[in-house]
GROMACS .gro file of N, CA and C in nm:
model
  264
    1MET      N    1   2.704 -10.043   4.841
    1MET     CA    2   2.588 -10.029   4.755
    1MET      C    3   2.626 -10.041   4.609
    2LYS      N    4   2.743  -9.982   4.571
    2LYS     CA    5   2.786  -9.991   4.432
    2LYS      C    6   2.817 -10.135   4.393
    3THR      N    7   2.871 -10.212   4.486
    3THR     CA    8   2.901 -10.352   4.459
    3THR      C    9   2.773 -10.428   4.428
    4TYR      N   10   2.669 -10.399   4.503
    4TYR     CA   11   2.540 -10.466   4.481
    4TYR      C   12   2.484 -10.428   4.344
    5GLN      N   13   2.494 -10.302   4.305
    5GLN     CA   14   2.443 -10.258   4.175
    5GLN      C   15   2.521 -10.324   4.062
    6ARG      N   16   2.651 -10.334   4.077
    6ARG     CA   17   2.732 -10.401   3.975
    6ARG      C   18   2.695 -10.548   3.964
    7PHE      N   19   2.675 -10.612   4.079
    7PHE     CA   20   2.637 -10.753   4.079
    7PHE      C   21   2.505 -10.772   4.006
    8VAL      N   22   2.408 -10.689   4.035
    8VAL     CA   23   2.277 -10.699   3.970
    8VAL      C   24   2.291 -10.673   3.820
    9ALA      N   25   2.370 -10.575   3.781
    9ALA     CA   26   2.388 -10.543   3.640
    9ALA      C   27   2.454 -10.659   3.566
   10VAL      N   28   2.558 -10.718   3.625
   10VAL     CA   29   2.627 -10.831   3.561
   10VAL      C   30   2.535 -10.952   3.554
   11ALA      N   31   2.461 -10.979   3.660
   11ALA     CA   32   2.369 -11.092   3.660
   11ALA      C   33   2.260 -11.073   3.556
   12LEU      N   34   2.209 -10.953   3.544
   12LEU     CA   35   2.107 -10.924   3.445
   12LEU      C   36   2.162 -10.939   3.304
   13LEU      N   37   2.282 -10.889   3.282
   13LEU     CA   38   2.346 -10.900   3.151
   13LEU      C   39   2.369 -11.046   3.113
   14LEU      N   40   2.420 -11.126   3.205
   14LEU     CA   41   2.442 -11.267   3.177
   14LEU      C   42   2.310 -11.341   3.153
   15GLY      N   43   2.209 -11.308   3.230
   15GLY     CA   44   2.079 -11.371   3.212
   15GLY      C   45   2.017 -11.338   3.078
   16LEU      N   46   2.027 -11.213   3.036
   16LEU     CA   47   1.971 -11.173   2.907
   16LEU      C   48   2.050 -11.232   2.791
   17SER      N   49   2.182 -11.241   2.804
   17SER     CA   50   2.261 -11.298   2.695
   17SER      C   51   2.232 -11.448   2.680
   18HIS      N   52   2.205 -11.516   2.790
   18HIS     CA   53   2.168 -11.657   2.782
   18HIS      C   54   2.032 -11.672   2.715
   19PHE      N   55   1.939 -11.585   2.749
   19PHE     CA   56   1.806 -11.590   2.689
   19PHE      C   57   1.814 -11.563   2.539
   20ALA      N   58   1.900 -11.469   2.498
   20ALA     CA   59   1.913 -11.436   2.356
   20ALA      C   60   1.967 -11.555   2.276
   21SER      N   61   2.050 -11.638   2.337
   21SER     CA   62   2.105 -11.753   2.265
   21SER      C   63   2.000 -11.860   2.240
   22LEU      N   64   1.890 -11.856   2.310
   22LEU     CA   65   1.783 -11.955   2.291
   22LEU      C   66   1.682 -11.913   2.184
   23LEU      N   67   1.696 -11.795   2.128
   23LEU     CA   68   1.596 -11.741   2.037
   23LEU      C   69   1.607 -11.792   1.894
   24GLN      N   70   1.719 -11.846   1.853
   24GLN     CA   71   1.733 -11.893   1.716
   24GLN      C   72   1.661 -12.027   1.699
   25VAL      N   73   1.573 -12.033   1.601
   25VAL     CA   74   1.497 -12.153   1.575
   25VAL      C   75   1.567 -12.233   1.466
   26SER      N   76   1.586 -12.360   1.489
   26SER     CA   77   1.653 -12.446   1.391
   26SER      C   78   1.553 -12.547   1.337
   27GLN      N   79   1.546 -12.557   1.205
   27GLN     CA   80   1.455 -12.650   1.141
   27GLN      C   81   1.522 -12.784   1.114
   28GLY      N   82   1.653 -12.785   1.113
   28GLY     CA   83   1.726 -12.908   1.082
   28GLY      C   84   1.730 -12.930   0.931
   29GLY      N   85   1.797 -13.035   0.889
   29GLY     CA   86   1.804 -13.066   0.747
   29GLY      C   87   1.915 -12.992   0.676
   30THR      N   88   1.922 -13.012   0.545
   30THR     CA   89   2.023 -12.950   0.461
   30THR      C   90   1.959 -12.842   0.375
   31PRO      N   91   2.020 -12.726   0.362
   31PRO     CA   92   1.964 -12.622   0.277
   31PRO      C   93   1.950 -12.671   0.132
   32TYR      N   94   1.845 -12.627   0.065
   32TYR     CA   95   1.815 -12.668  -0.072
   32TYR      C   96   1.931 -12.639  -0.166
   33SER      N   97   1.997 -12.524  -0.147
   33SER     CA   98   2.104 -12.485  -0.238
   33SER      C   99   2.227 -12.574  -0.227
   34PHE      N  100   2.243 -12.649  -0.117
   34PHE     CA  101   2.359 -12.737  -0.103
   34PHE      C  102   2.348 -12.858  -0.194
   35SER      N  103   2.228 -12.901  -0.225
   35SER     CA  104   2.210 -13.021  -0.305
   35SER      C  105   2.183 -12.992  -0.452
   36LYS      N  106   2.157 -12.869  -0.489
   36LYS     CA  107   2.129 -12.832  -0.628
   36LYS      C  108   2.244 -12.751  -0.684
   37ALA      N  109   2.283 -12.783  -0.807
   37ALA     CA  110   2.392 -12.712  -0.872
   37ALA      C  111   2.339 -12.583  -0.936
   38LEU      N  112   2.427 -12.487  -0.952
   38LEU     CA  113   2.390 -12.365  -1.021
   38LEU      C  114   2.369 -12.393  -1.169
   39HIS      N  115   2.293 -12.308  -1.233
   39HIS     CA  116   2.269 -12.321  -1.376
   39HIS      C  117   2.403 -12.312  -1.448
   40PRO      N  118   2.432 -12.403  -1.542
   40PRO     CA  119   2.565 -12.405  -1.605
   40PRO      C  120   2.595 -12.283  -1.690
   41LYS      N  121   2.494 -12.220  -1.748
   41LYS     CA  122   2.519 -12.105  -1.836
   41LYS      C  123   2.450 -11.982  -1.777
   42LEU      N  124   2.516 -11.921  -1.683
   42LEU     CA  125   2.462 -11.798  -1.625
   42LEU      C  126   2.492 -11.681  -1.717
   43HIS      N  127   2.391 -11.601  -1.743
   43HIS     CA  128   2.406 -11.485  -1.829
   43HIS      C  129   2.470 -11.372  -1.748
   44THR      N  130   2.580 -11.320  -1.795
   44THR     CA  131   2.645 -11.209  -1.726
   44THR      C  132   2.636 -11.083  -1.811
   45ILE      N  133   2.632 -10.972  -1.744
   45ILE     CA  134   2.626 -10.843  -1.812
   45ILE      C  135   2.747 -10.762  -1.767
   46VAL      N  136   2.825 -10.715  -1.861
   46VAL     CA  137   2.944 -10.635  -1.831
   46VAL      C  138   2.909 -10.489  -1.856
   47MET      N  139   2.922 -10.411  -1.752
   47MET     CA  140   2.891 -10.268  -1.762
   47MET      C  141   3.014 -10.193  -1.810
   48PRO      N  142   2.995 -10.079  -1.876
   48PRO     CA  143   3.110 -10.001  -1.921
   48PRO      C  144   3.188  -9.947  -1.801
   49PRO      N  145   3.318  -9.928  -1.817
   49PRO     CA  146   3.396  -9.876  -1.704
   49PRO      C  147   3.356  -9.733  -1.669
   50VAL      N  148   3.372  -9.699  -1.544
   50VAL     CA  149   3.341  -9.565  -1.496
   50VAL      C  150   3.465  -9.478  -1.514
   51ASN      N  151   3.446  -9.360  -1.570
   51ASN     CA  152   3.556  -9.266  -1.589
   51ASN      C  153   3.577  -9.189  -1.459
   52ALA      N  154   3.662  -9.243  -1.374
   52ALA     CA  155   3.683  -9.185  -1.241
   52ALA      C  156   3.746  -9.046  -1.249
   53ARG      N  157   3.834  -9.025  -1.343
   53ARG     CA  158   3.899  -8.894  -1.355
   53ARG      C  159   3.796  -8.785  -1.387
   54GLN      N  160   3.701  -8.818  -1.473
   54GLN     CA  161   3.597  -8.722  -1.508
   54GLN      C  162   3.510  -8.691  -1.385
   55LEU      N  163   3.476  -8.794  -1.309
   55LEU     CA  164   3.394  -8.773  -1.190
   55LEU      C  165   3.466  -8.689  -1.085
   56ILE      N  166   3.596  -8.714  -1.068
   56ILE     CA  167   3.675  -8.635  -0.973
   56ILE      C  168   3.681  -8.490  -1.019
   57ALA      N  169   3.699  -8.469  -1.150
   57ALA     CA  170   3.703  -8.332  -1.203
   57ALA      C  171   3.569  -8.262  -1.180
   58GLU      N  172   3.459  -8.333  -1.200
   58GLU     CA  173   3.326  -8.274  -1.175
   58GLU      C  174   3.311  -8.236  -1.028
   59ASP      N  175   3.354  -8.323  -0.939
   59ASP     CA  176   3.344  -8.295  -0.796
   59ASP      C  177   3.429  -8.173  -0.757
   60GLU      N  178   3.550  -8.165  -0.813
   60GLU     CA  179   3.636  -8.051  -0.783
   60GLU      C  180   3.576  -7.921  -0.836
   61GLN      N  181   3.515  -7.928  -0.955
   61GLN     CA  182   3.451  -7.810  -1.014
   61GLN      C  183   3.336  -7.761  -0.926
   62GLU      N  184   3.256  -7.855  -0.876
   62GLU     CA  185   3.144  -7.818  -0.790
   62GLU      C  186   3.193  -7.758  -0.658
   63GLN      N  187   3.306  -7.809  -0.607
   63GLN     CA  188   3.363  -7.752  -0.484
   63GLN      C  189   3.411  -7.609  -0.508
   64ARG      N  190   3.477  -7.588  -0.625
   64ARG     CA  191   3.526  -7.454  -0.657
   64ARG      C  192   3.411  -7.354  -0.671
   65LEU      N  193   3.298  -7.400  -0.725
   65LEU     CA  194   3.182  -7.312  -0.743
   65LEU      C  195   3.104  -7.293  -0.614
   66GLY      N  196   3.140  -7.368  -0.511
   66GLY     CA  197   3.072  -7.355  -0.382
   66GLY      C  198   2.938  -7.424  -0.377
   67ILE      N  199   2.916  -7.519  -0.465
   67ILE     CA  200   2.790  -7.594  -0.465
   67ILE      C  201   2.794  -7.693  -0.350
   68ALA      N  202   2.699  -7.683  -0.260
   68ALA     CA  203   2.695  -7.770  -0.142
   68ALA      C  204   2.615  -7.896  -0.174
   69ILE      N  205   2.687  -8.000  -0.208
   69ILE     CA  206   2.623  -8.129  -0.235
   69ILE      C  207   2.692  -8.235  -0.149
   70PRO      N  208   2.623  -8.344  -0.118
   70PRO     CA  209   2.686  -8.451  -0.040
   70PRO      C  210   2.800  -8.516  -0.119
   71PHE      N  211   2.889  -8.583  -0.047
   71PHE     CA  212   2.997  -8.655  -0.113
   71PHE      C  213   2.940  -8.763  -0.203
   72ARG      N  214   3.004  -8.783  -0.315
   72ARG     CA  215   2.960  -8.885  -0.410
   72ARG      C  216   3.008  -9.022  -0.362
   73PHE      N  217   2.918  -9.118  -0.355
   73PHE     CA  218   2.955  -9.253  -0.315
   73PHE      C  219   2.918  -9.355  -0.421
   74GLY      N  220   2.858  -9.311  -0.528
   74GLY     CA  221   2.819  -9.402  -0.636
   74GLY      C  222   2.799  -9.322  -0.763
   75TYR      N  223   2.767  -9.393  -0.870
   75TYR     CA  224   2.747  -9.330  -0.999
   75TYR      C  225   2.624  -9.392  -1.063
   76ALA      N  226   2.530  -9.308  -1.105
   76ALA     CA  227   2.408  -9.357  -1.170
   76ALA      C  228   2.441  -9.401  -1.312
   77LEU      N  229   2.412  -9.524  -1.341
   77LEU     CA  230   2.441  -9.582  -1.471
   77LEU      C  231   2.310  -9.621  -1.536
   78ASP      N  232   2.285  -9.570  -1.656
   78ASP     CA  233   2.161  -9.604  -1.726
   78ASP      C  234   2.165  -9.750  -1.768
   79ALA      N  235   2.066  -9.824  -1.726
   79ALA     CA  236   2.058  -9.966  -1.762
   79ALA      C  237   1.912 -10.008  -1.761
   80ASN      N  238   1.875 -10.090  -1.855
   80ASN     CA  239   1.739 -10.142  -1.862
   80ASN      C  240   1.745 -10.290  -1.822
   81LEU      N  241   1.768 -10.314  -1.695
   81LEU     CA  242   1.781 -10.450  -1.645
   81LEU      C  243   1.672 -10.477  -1.544
   82GLY      N  244   1.613 -10.592  -1.554
   82GLY     CA  245   1.509 -10.631  -1.460
   82GLY      C  246   1.483 -10.780  -1.471
   83LEU      N  247   1.386 -10.827  -1.397
   83LEU     CA  248   1.356 -10.970  -1.398
   83LEU      C  249   1.306 -11.017  -1.534
   84THR      N  250   1.239 -10.929  -1.608
   84THR     CA  251   1.184 -10.969  -1.738
   84THR      C  252   1.276 -10.936  -1.854
   85THR      N  253   1.373 -10.846  -1.835
   85THR     CA  254   1.458 -10.805  -1.946
   85THR      C  255   1.598 -10.865  -1.941
   86ALA      N  256   1.640 -10.916  -1.828
   86ALA     CA  257   1.776 -10.969  -1.816
   86ALA      C  258   1.778 -11.076  -1.709
   87GLY      N  259   1.885 -11.149  -1.707
   87GLY     CA  260   1.899 -11.253  -1.605
   87GLY      C  261   1.874 -11.391  -1.661
   88THR      N  262   1.915 -11.489  -1.585
   88THR     CA  263   1.900 -11.627  -1.629
   88THR      C  264   1.776 -11.687  -1.571
   0.00000   0.00000   0.00000
């Protein structure tokens, strides 16, 4: 009985994986970006460096005080950047 269940499971898995490969629709042709060059003068913005030592010291201070906060994975940087204020 277990052999039959395994056979059915494998057959079902193979059948579904074949069906999933047919789901991608292809339009053909070349993507627009392949034939167009990038703008020659792209405006770049250089942000100030992050003071990692200061951030580590802040995190250690909060741990010593017993403040329960999630681990830091980023730093909020004040910037006024948007589609109308920056960019090429």
